[in-house]
XYZ file of C-alpha atoms in Angstrom:
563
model
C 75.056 75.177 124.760
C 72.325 74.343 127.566
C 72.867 77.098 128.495
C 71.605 79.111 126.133
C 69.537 76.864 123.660
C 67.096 74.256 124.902
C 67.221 72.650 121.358
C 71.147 71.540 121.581
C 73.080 68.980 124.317
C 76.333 69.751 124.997
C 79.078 67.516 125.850
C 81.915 67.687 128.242
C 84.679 66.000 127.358
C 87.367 63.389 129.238
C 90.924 63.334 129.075
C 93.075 60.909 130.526
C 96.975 61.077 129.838
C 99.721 58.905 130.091
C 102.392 61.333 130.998
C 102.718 62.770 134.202
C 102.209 66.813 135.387
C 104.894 68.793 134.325
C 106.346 71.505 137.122
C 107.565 74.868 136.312
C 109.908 76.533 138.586
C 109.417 80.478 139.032
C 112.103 82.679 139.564
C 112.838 83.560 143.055
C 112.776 87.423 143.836
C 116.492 88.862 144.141
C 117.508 89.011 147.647
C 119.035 92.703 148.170
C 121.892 92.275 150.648
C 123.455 95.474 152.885
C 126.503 95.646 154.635
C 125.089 97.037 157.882
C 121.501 96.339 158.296
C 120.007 93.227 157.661
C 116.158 92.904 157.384
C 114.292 90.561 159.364
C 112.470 87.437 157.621
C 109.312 86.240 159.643
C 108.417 82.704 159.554
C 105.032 83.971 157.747
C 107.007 85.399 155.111
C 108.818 82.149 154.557
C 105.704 80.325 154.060
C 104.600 82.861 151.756
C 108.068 82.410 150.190
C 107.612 78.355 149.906
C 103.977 78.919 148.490
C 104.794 80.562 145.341
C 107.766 79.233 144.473
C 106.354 76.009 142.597
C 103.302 75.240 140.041
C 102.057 72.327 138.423
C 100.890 72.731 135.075
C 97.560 71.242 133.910
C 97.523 68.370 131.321
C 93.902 67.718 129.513
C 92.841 65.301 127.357
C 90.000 65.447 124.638
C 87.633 62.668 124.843
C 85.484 62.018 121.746
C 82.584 59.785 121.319
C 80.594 59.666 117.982
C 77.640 58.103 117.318
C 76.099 56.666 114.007
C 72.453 54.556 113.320
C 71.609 53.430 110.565
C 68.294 51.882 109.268
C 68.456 48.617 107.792
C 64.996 48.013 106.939
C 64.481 51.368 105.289
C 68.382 51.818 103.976
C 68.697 55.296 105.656
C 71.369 56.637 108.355
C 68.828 58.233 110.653
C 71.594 60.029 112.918
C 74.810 60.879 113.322
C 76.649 62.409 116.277
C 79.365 63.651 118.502
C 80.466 64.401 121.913
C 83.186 65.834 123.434
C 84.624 66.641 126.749
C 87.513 67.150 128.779
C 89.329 65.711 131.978
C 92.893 65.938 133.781
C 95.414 63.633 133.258
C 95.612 60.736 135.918
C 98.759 62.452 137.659
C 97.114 65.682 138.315
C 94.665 64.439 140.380
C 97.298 65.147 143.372
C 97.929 68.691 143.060
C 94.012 69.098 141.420
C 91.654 67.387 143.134
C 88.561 69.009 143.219
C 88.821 69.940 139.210
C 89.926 66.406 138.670
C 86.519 65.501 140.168
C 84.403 68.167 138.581
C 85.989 67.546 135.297
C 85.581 63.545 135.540
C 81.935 64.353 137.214
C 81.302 66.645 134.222
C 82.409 64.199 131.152
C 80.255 60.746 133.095
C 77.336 62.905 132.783
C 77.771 64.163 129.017
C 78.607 60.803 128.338
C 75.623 59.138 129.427
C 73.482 62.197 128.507
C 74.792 61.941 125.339
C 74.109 57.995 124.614
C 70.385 58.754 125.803
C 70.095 61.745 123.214
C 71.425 59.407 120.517
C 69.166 56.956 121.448
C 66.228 59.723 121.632
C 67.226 61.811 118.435
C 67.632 58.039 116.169
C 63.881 57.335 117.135
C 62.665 60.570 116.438
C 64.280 60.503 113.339
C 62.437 57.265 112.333
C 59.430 58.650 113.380
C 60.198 61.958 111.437
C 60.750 59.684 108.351
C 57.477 57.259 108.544
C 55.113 60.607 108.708
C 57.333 62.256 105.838
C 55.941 58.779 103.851
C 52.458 59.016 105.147
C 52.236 62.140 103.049
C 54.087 61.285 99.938
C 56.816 62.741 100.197
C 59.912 61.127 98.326
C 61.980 58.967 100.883
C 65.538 60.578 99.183
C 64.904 64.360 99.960
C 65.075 62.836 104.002
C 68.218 64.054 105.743
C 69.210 62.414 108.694
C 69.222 64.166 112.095
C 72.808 65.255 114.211
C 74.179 66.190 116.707
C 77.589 67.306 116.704
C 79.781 68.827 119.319
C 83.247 70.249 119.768
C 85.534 71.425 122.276
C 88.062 74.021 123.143
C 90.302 74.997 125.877
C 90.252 78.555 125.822
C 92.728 78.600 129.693
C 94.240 76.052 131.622
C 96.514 76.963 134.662
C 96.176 76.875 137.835
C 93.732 79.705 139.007
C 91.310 78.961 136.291
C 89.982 76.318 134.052
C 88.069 77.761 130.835
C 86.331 75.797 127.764
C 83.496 76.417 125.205
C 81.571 74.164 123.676
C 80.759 74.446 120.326
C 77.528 72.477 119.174
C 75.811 72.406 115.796
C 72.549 70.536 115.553
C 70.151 69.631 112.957
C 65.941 68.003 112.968
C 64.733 68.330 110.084
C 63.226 72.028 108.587
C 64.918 74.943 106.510
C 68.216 74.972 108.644
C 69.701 73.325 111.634
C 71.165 75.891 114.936
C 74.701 76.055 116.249
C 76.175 78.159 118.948
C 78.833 77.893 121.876
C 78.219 77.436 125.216
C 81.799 78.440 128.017
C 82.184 76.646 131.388
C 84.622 78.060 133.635
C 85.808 76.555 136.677
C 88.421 77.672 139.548
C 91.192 75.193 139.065
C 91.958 74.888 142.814
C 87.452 74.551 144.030
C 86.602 72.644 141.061
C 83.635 75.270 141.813
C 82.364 77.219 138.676
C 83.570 80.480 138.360
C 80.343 83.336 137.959
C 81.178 86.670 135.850
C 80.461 88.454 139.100
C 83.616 86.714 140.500
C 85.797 87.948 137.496
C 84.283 91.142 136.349
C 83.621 94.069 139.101
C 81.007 96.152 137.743
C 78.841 94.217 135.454
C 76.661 96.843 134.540
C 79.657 98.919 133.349
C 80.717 95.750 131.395
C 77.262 94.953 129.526
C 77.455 98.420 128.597
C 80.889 97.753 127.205
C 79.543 94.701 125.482
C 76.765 96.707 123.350
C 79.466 99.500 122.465
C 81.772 96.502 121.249
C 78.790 95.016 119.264
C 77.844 98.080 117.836
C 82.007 98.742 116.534
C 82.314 95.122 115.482
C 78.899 94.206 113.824
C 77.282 97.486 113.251
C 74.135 96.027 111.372
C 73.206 94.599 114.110
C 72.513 97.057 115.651
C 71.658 100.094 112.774
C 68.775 97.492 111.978
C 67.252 98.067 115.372
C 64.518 101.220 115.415
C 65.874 101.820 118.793
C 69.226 100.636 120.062
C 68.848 101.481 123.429
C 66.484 98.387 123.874
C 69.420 95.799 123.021
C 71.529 97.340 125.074
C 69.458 97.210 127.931
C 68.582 93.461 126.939
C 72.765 92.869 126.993
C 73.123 94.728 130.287
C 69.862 93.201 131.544
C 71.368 89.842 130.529
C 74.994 90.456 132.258
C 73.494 91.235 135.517
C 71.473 88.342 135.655
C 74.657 85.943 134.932
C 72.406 84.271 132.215
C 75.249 84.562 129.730
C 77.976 82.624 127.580
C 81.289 83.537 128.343
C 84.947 81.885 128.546
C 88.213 83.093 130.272
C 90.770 83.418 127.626
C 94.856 84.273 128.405
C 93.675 87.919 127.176
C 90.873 88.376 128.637
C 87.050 87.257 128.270
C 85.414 85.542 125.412
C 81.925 86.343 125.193
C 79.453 84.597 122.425
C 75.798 85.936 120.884
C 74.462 82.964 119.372
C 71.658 82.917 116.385
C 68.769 84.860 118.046
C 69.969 86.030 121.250
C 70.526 89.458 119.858
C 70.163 89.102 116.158
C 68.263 86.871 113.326
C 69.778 83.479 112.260
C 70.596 84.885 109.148
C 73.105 87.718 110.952
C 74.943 84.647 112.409
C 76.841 84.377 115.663
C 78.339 87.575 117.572
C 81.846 86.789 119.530
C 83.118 89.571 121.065
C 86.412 89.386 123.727
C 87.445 92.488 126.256
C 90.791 92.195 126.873
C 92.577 92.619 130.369
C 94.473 96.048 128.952
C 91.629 97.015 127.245
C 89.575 97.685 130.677
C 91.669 96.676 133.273
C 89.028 98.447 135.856
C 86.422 95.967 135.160
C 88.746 92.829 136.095
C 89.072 91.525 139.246
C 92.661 91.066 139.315
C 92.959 87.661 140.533
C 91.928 86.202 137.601
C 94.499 88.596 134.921
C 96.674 86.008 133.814
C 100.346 87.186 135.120
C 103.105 88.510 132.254
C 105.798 85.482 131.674
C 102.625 82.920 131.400
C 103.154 81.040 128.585
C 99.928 79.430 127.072
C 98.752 77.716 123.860
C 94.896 77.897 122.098
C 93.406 75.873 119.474
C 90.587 76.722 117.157
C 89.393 75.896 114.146
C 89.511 79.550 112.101
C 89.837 82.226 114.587
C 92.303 84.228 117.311
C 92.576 87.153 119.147
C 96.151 88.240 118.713
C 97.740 91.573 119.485
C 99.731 91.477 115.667
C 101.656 94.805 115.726
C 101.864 95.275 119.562
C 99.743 98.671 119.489
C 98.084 96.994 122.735
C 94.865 96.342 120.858
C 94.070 92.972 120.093
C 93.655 92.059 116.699
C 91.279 89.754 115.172
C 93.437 86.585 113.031
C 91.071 84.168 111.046
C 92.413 81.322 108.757
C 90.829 80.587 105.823
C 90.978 78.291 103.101
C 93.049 79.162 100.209
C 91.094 77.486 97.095
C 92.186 77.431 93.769
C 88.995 78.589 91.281
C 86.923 75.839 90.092
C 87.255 74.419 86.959
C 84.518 71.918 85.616
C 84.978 68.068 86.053
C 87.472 68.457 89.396
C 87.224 65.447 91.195
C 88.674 66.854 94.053
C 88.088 70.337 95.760
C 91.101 70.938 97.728
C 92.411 74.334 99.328
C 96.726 74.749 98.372
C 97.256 75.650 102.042
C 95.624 78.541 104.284
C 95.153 82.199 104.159
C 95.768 83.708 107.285
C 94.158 87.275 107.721
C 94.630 89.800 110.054
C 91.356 92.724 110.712
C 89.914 91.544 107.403
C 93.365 93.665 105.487
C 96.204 91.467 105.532
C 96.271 88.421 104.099
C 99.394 86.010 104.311
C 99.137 82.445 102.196
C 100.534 79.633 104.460
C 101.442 76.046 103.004
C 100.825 77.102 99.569
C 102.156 73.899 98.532
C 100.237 71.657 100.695
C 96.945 69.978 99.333
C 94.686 69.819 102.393
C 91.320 69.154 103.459
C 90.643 70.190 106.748
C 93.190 72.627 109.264
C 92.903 74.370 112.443
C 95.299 76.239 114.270
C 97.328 77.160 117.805
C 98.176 80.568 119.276
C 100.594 80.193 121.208
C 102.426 82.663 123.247
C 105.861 81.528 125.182
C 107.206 83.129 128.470
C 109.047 84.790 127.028
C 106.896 87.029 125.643
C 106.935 86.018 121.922
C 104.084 85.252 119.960
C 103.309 82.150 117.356
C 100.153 80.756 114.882
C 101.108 77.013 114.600
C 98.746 76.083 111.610
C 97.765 72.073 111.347
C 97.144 71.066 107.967
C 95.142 67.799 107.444
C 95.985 65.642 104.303
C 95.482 62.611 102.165
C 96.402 59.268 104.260
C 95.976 60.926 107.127
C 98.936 62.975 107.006
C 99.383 65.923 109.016
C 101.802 68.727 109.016
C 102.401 71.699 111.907
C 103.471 74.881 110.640
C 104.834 77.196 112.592
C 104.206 80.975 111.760
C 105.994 84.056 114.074
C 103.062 87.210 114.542
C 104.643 90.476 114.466
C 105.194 93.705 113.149
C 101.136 93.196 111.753
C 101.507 90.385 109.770
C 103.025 86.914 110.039
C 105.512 84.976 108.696
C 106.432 81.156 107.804
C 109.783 80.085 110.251
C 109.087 76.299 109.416
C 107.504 72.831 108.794
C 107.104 70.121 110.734
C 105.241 66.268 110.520
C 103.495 66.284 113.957
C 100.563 65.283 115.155
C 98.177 65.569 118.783
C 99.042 62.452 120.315
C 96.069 59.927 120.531
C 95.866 57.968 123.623
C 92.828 55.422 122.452
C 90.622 55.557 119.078
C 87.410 54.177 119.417
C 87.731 51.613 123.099
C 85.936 48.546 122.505
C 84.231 49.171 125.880
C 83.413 52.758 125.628
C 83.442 53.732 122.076
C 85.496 56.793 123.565
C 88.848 58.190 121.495
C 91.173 60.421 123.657
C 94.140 62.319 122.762
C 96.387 65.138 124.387
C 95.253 68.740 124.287
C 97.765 71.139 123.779
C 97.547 74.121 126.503
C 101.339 74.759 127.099
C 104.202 75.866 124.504
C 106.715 73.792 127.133
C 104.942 70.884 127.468
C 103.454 69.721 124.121
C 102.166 65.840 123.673
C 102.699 65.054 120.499
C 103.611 62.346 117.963
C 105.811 61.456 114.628
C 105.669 59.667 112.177
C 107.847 56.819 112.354
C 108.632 53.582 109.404
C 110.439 50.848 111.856
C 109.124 47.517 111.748
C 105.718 49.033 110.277
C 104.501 52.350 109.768
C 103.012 54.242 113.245
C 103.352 57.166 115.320
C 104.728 57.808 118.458
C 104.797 60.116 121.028
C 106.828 62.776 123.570
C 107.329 65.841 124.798
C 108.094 69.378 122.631
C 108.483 72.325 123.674
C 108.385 75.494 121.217
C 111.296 77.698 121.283
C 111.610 81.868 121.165
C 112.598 81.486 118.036
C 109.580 79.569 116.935
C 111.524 75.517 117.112
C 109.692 72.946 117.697
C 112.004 70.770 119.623
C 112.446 68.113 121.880
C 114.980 66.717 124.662
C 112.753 63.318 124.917
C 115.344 60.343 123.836
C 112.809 57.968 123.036
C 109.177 57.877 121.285
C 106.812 55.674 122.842
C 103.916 54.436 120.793
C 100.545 55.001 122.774
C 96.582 54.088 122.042
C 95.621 52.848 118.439
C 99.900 52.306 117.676
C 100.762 49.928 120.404
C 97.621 48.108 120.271
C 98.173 46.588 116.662
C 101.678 46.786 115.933
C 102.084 43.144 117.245
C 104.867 40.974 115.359
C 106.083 37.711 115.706
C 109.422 36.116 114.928
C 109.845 33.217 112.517
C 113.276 32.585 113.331
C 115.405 32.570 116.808
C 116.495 35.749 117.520
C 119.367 36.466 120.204
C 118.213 40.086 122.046
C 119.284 42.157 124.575
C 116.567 42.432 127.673
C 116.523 46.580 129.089
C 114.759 48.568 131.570
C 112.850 51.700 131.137
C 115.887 54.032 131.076
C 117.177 52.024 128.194
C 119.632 49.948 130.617
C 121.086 46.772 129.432
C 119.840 44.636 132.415
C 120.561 41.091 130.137
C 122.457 40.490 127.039
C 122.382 37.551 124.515
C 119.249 36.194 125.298
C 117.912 33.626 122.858
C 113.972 34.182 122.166
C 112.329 31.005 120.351
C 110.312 31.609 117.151
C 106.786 32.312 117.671
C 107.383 35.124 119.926
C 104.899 37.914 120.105
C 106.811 41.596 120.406
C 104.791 44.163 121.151
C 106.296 47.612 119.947
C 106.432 50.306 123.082
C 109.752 52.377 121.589
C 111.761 53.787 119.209
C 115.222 55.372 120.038
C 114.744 58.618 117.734
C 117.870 59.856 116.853
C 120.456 56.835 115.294
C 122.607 55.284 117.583
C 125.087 54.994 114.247
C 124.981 55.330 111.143
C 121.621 53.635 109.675
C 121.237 52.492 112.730
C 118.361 52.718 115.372
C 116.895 50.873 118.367
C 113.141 49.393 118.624
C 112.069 48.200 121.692
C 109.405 45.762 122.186
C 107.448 44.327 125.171
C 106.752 40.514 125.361
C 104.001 38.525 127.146
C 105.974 38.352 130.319
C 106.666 42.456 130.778
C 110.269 42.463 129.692
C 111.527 45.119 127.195
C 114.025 43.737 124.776
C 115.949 45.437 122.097
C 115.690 44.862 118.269
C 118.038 46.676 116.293
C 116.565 47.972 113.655
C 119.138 49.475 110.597
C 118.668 49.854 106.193
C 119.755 47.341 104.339
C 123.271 47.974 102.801
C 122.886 45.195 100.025
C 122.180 46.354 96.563
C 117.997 46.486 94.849
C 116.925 45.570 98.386
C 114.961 47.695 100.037
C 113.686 46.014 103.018
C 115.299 46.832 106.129
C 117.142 44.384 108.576
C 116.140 43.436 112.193
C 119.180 41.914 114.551
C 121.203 41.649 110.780
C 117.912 39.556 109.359
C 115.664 40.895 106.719
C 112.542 42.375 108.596
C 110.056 39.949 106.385
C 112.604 36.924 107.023
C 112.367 37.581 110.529
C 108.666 38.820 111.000
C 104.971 38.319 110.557
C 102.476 41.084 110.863
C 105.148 43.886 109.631
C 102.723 46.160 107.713
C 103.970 49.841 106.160
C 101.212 52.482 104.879
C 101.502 53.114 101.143
């Protein structure tokens, strides 16, 4: 939010992926053919032809660095922090180049920015703490400073790249301050994108602004004695380009933090003018083309069009607590309500304890739209629901034990954690749980159907960041193995490893190749893949499972299962 409050730093964040750029192939217009003329193709229209026909989609990652001090001489945690940004996956960098840059440009800076304020905001803290002592005050009513960030992709294709940053902050006083902050760049430039490029009359749109502040949060403005001055503050404000704003699929996100128009106490204002809504005042370069499919996360709130009226409607998802009862030790919410325009409420994953959720719109070419709800549980469990919107309300279609697929937690080097964002219904990173020689996840491609499936054609799940790093095993006994290559190949069979070798989990074959039967492949030391195969055991009151026809534990060291 640097943009828009001098008190907050904002973070970019870095992605970098492991799987390469998907392509999507369009449709090729219908060629009309008559039986006596014929029409003439020009060699310009061919390369228009050849220009359109292909697009890459755009893979981010979230890159997360947090930051914690703590003060051992005067036993107090003096600040905590996060930051977050985003960057392309390595293999875009080809068809992206200049966002690749900007992006990678972007999260180097917040990164080092971000290790200064830490550095900054800990000593002020101390400071802050030492003068609250010089005048009595009791040490244990100190709260540590933070500085906490967030990020999410509001668009990602390839005519524009949109993200807010949402920042909360907190030094000492009655309250802390929070807002968002929207960068928007042209995904072929890298340059940013100005409202002037995307809206054509911004007078007429500040205008539009005030009218939808004064429908959606009408106190705002009945507390004014004359409302005429905000809106010629908003339209003042638009015209100037000193604004927060996001592209979204629909149309433009626009956010009102605490005091730009309002007291802290009335909160934050986010309003969003769809496409429909006033097509006039879009350029139309940047209306995002019907057959797009796209997917956005947030933490509690969408703009959906629910019962296909045209209007979009406002979704939020809220906790759904049970009342509190005296002596609870725990305060968990029994799933999510989701709401639609503050009326209809909808209880999803009633039977799920949870602590924490957030959730996906997601819309699919073919024109159907989806609330994929992630629930976060004890033991880090998480569970995807998927949830069709329609007909103004929406309804449960299934359940599913996914997860956004980390690529590192926490480098060594860095202190960075990165894992795949989700931006497109056909090309979704994520992971599963898996209990195959130890417990882990790991990772490929979905894709979510019309009909709301979760599904994958991926053959094999590869274990990526935190997973392959410490599932290491190694044999006690002599095991004979079968060496393969990375389609799965048999290249050499029968090969005798000695004891003492270190296998390094990389795959697991995720459908049975028979019955009880599955395939985990390991790298060694030297870069071969061999095969283990991995199966239940069929002998009675054992529950272990057999590697190569050897009890796991007979076989291997380091095999550890969660719970």
């Amino acid at each position: 939010m640097k943009k828009r409050m001098i008190a907050i730093v904002l973070s970019a964040a870095m992605i970098v992926t492991l799987a390469a750029c998907g392509k999507k192939a369009e449709t090729e217009p219908e060629v009309q053919q008559e039986t006596v003329e014929t029409e003439e193709v020009t060699a310009e229209d061919e390369n228009e032809e050849e220009e359109v026909t292909e697009s890459v989609s755009i893979l981010p990652i979230i890159c997360t660095k947090s930051y914690y001090s703590y003060d051992d001489e005067i036993g107090k945690q003096l600040f905590t922090g996060k930051e977050e940004g985003v960057i392309l996956d390595d293999s875009c960098q080809e068809a992206y180049p200049a966002l690749y840059k900007t992006l990678s440009e972007n999260w180097e800076k917040a990164l080092s920015d971000g290790d200064k304020n830490a550095d900054s905001m800990t000593k002020e803290a101390r400071s802050f703490y030492d003068e609250t002592i010089s005048y009595g005050n009791d040490p244990e009513y100190f709260t540590s400073y933070s500085d906490e960030s967030d990020l999410y992709i509001t668009r990602a294709d390839d005519v524009a790249f949109s993200y807010t940053i949402s920042n909360s902050t907190y030094t000492g006083g009655a309250h802390g301050m929070y807002g968002n902050g929207g960068y928007t760049y042209d995904s072929q430039s890298g340059q940013e994108i100005k409202l002037s490029d995307v809206i054509t009359d911004l007078e007429a749109y500040g205008q539009k602004l005030f009218d939808k502040v004064s429908e959606e949060y009408p106190d705002v403005v009945n507390y004014l004695d004359d409302p005429t001055t905000l809106r010629d503050q908003i339209v003042e404000e638009v015209k100037g380009e000193y604004t927060n704003w996001a592209l979204t699929p629909n149309g433009i996100r626009y956010y009102f933090n605490p005091y730009d128009i309002a007291a802290y106490a009335a909160g934050q204002q986010i309003i969003e003018i769809g496409y429909k809504e006033e097509p006039s005042l879009f350029n139309e370069k940047y209306v995002m083309p019907e057959g797009t499919g796209y997917v956005v996360k947030d933490d509690y709130s969408f703009k959906i069009d629910a019962d296909g009226d045209g209007d979009l409607d406002s979704i939020t998802i809220e906790g759904n607590y049970p009342p509190y009862e005296e002596g609870m030790d725990y305060y968990e919410a029994q799933g999510v309500n989701v709401v639609i325009d503050q009326k209809t409420t909808t209880t999803i994953g009633g039977d799920s304890y949870c602590y924490n959720w957030s959730g996906y719109q997601v819309h699919t070419a073919g024109g159907k739209d989806f609330l994929i709800v992630e629930l976060g549980m004890e033991n880090d469990y998480q569970q995807m629901i998927v949830c069709e919107v329609g007909n103004g309300n929406v309804r449960e279609i299934g359940s599913y034990g996914l997860y956004e697929q980390t690529i590192s937690y926490d480098d060594s080097v860095t202190g960075v954690s990165k894992y795949y964002a989700i931006t497109d219904p056909a090309n979704m990173k994520l992971a599963e749980h898996y209990d195959r020689l130890g417990t882990y996840t790991a990772g490929c491609t979905f894709h979510l159907t019309d009909d709301g499936k979760l599904e994958t054609d991926d053959e094999y799940a590869y274990l990526t960041g935190p997973a392959r790093q410490y599932q290491v095993i190694k044999s006690k006994v002599d095991l004979t193995v079968d060496v393969v290559d990375e389609a799965g190949e048999v290249t050499e069979a029968d090969v005798k490893l000695p004891s003492g070798t270190e296998y390094n989990l990389y795959r697991t074959k995720r459908e049975a190749v028979s019955d009880g039967l599955y395939y985990v492949d390991c790298t060694l030391t030297d870069g071969r893949i061999v095969r283990l195969e991995f199966s239940d055991s069929t002998e009675a009151n054992e529950w272990q499972h057999k590697v190569n026809g050897c009890n796991e534990y007979d076989a291997f060291e380091n095999v550890l299962y969660a719970g």
